[in-house]
PDB file of C-alpha atoms in Angstrom:
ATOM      1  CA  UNK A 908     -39.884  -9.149 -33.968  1.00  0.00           C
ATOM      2  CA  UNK A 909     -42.152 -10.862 -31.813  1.00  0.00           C
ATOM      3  CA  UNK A 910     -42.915  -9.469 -28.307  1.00  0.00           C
ATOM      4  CA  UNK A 911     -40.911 -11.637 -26.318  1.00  0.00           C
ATOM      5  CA  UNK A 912     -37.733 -11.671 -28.794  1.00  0.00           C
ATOM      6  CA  UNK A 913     -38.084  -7.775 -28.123  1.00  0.00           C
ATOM      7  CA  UNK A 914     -38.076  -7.712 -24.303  1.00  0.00           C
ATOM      8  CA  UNK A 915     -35.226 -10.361 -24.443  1.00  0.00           C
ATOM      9  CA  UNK A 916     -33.570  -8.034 -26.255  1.00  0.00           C
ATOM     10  CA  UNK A 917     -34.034  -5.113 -24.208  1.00  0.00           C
ATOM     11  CA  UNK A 918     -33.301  -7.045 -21.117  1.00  0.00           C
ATOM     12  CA  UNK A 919     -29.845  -8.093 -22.852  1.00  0.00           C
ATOM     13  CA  UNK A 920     -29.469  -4.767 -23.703  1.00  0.00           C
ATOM     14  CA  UNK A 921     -29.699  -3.433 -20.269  1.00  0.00           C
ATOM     15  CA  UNK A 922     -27.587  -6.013 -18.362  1.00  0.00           C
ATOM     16  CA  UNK A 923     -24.827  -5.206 -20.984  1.00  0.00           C
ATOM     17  CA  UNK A 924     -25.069  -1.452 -19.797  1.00  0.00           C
ATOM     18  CA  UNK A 925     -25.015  -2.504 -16.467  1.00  0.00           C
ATOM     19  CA  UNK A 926     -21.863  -4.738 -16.990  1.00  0.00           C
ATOM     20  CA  UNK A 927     -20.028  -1.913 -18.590  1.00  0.00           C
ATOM     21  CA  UNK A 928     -20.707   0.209 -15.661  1.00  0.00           C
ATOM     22  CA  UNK A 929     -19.184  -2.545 -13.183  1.00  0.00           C
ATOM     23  CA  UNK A 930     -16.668  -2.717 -15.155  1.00  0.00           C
ATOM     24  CA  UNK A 931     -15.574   0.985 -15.813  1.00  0.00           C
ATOM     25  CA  UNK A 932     -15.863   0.665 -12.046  1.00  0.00           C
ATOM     26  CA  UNK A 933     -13.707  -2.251 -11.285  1.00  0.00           C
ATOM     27  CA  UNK A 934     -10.730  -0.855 -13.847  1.00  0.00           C
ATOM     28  CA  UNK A 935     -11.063   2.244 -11.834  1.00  0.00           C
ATOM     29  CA  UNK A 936     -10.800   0.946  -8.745  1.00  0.00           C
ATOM     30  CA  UNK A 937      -7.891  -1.585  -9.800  1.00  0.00           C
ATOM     31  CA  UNK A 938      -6.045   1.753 -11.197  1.00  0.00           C
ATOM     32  CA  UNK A 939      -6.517   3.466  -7.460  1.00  0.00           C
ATOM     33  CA  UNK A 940      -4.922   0.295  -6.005  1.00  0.00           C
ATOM     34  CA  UNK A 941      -1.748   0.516  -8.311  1.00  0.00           C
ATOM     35  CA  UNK A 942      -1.397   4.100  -7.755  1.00  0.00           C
ATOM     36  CA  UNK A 943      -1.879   3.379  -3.503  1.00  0.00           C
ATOM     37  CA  UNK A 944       0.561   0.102  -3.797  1.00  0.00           C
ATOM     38  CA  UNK A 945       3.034   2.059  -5.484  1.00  0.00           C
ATOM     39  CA  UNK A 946       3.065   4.806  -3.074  1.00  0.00           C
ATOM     40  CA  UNK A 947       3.361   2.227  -0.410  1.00  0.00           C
ATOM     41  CA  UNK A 948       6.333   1.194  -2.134  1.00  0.00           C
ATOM     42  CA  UNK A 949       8.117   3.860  -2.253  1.00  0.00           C
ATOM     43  CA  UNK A 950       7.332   4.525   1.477  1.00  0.00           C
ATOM     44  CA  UNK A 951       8.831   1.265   2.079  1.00  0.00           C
ATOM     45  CA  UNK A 952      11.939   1.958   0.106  1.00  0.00           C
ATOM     46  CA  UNK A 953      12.546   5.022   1.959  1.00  0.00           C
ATOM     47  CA  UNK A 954      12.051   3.546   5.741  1.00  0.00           C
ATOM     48  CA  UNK A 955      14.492   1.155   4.717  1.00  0.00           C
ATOM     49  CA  UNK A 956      17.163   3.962   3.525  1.00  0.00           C
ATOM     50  CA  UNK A 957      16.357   6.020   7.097  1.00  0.00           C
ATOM     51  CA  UNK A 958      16.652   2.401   8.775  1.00  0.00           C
ATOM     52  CA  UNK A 959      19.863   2.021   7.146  1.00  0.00           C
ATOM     53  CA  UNK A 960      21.049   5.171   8.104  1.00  0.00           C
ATOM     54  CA  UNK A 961      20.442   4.607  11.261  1.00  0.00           C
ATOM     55  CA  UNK A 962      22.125   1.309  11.714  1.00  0.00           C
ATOM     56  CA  UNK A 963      25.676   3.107   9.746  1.00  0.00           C
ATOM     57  CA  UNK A 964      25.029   6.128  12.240  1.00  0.00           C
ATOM     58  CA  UNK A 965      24.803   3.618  15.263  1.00  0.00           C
ATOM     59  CA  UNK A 966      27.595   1.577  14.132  1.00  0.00           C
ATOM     60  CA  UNK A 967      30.125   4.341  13.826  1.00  0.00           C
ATOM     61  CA  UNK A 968      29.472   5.381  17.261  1.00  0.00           C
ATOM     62  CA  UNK A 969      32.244   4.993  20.033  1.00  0.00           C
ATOM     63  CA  UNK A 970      31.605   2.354  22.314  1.00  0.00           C
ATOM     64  CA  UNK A 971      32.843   3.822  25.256  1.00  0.00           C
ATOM     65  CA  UNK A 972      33.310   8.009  25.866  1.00  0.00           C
ATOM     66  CA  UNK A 973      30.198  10.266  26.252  1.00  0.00           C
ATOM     67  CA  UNK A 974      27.900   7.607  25.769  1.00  0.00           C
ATOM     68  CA  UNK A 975      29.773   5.315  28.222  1.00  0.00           C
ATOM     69  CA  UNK A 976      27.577   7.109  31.028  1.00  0.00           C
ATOM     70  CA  UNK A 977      24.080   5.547  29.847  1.00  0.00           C
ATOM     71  CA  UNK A 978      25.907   2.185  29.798  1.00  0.00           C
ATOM     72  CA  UNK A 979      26.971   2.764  33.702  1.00  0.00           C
ATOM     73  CA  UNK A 980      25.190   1.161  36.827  1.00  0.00           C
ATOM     74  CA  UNK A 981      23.103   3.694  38.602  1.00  0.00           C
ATOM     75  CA  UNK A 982      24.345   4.204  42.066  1.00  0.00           C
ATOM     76  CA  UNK A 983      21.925   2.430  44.190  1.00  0.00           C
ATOM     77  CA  UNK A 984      23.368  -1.222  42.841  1.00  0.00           C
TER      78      UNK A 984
END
């Protein structure tokens, strides 16, 4: 091989390693993503079961009773 043939080579040689790298770091960083996106979504799921909940717990309350007292005008009206 002729000089120049061999540094081409080399320099091919050396941008493939580097490639390889990025890319062993790109497929981990894609796997983090998955890993936090699906955590999100299951943080997601459960505010909307505790929101849900809430709405059943606030919808079987009594209108009137105990709680009728918040609903009253304070006294200086």
């Amino acid at each position: 091989m002729s000089g120049n043939t061999e540094s081409q080579l080399v320099e091919l040689q050396t941008q493939f390693a580097f490639q390889e790298d990025l890319l062993a770091a790109l497929d981990a960083r894609v796997a983090a993503q998955d890993r936090e996106i699906q955590q999100m979504q299951t943080k997601i799921e459960a505010l909307k079961s505790l929101c849900r909940q809430l709405v059943d717990s606030l919808e079987q309350q009594p209108l009137g009773g105990a709680d009728s007292s918040m609903q009253e005008r304070p006294p200086h009206y």
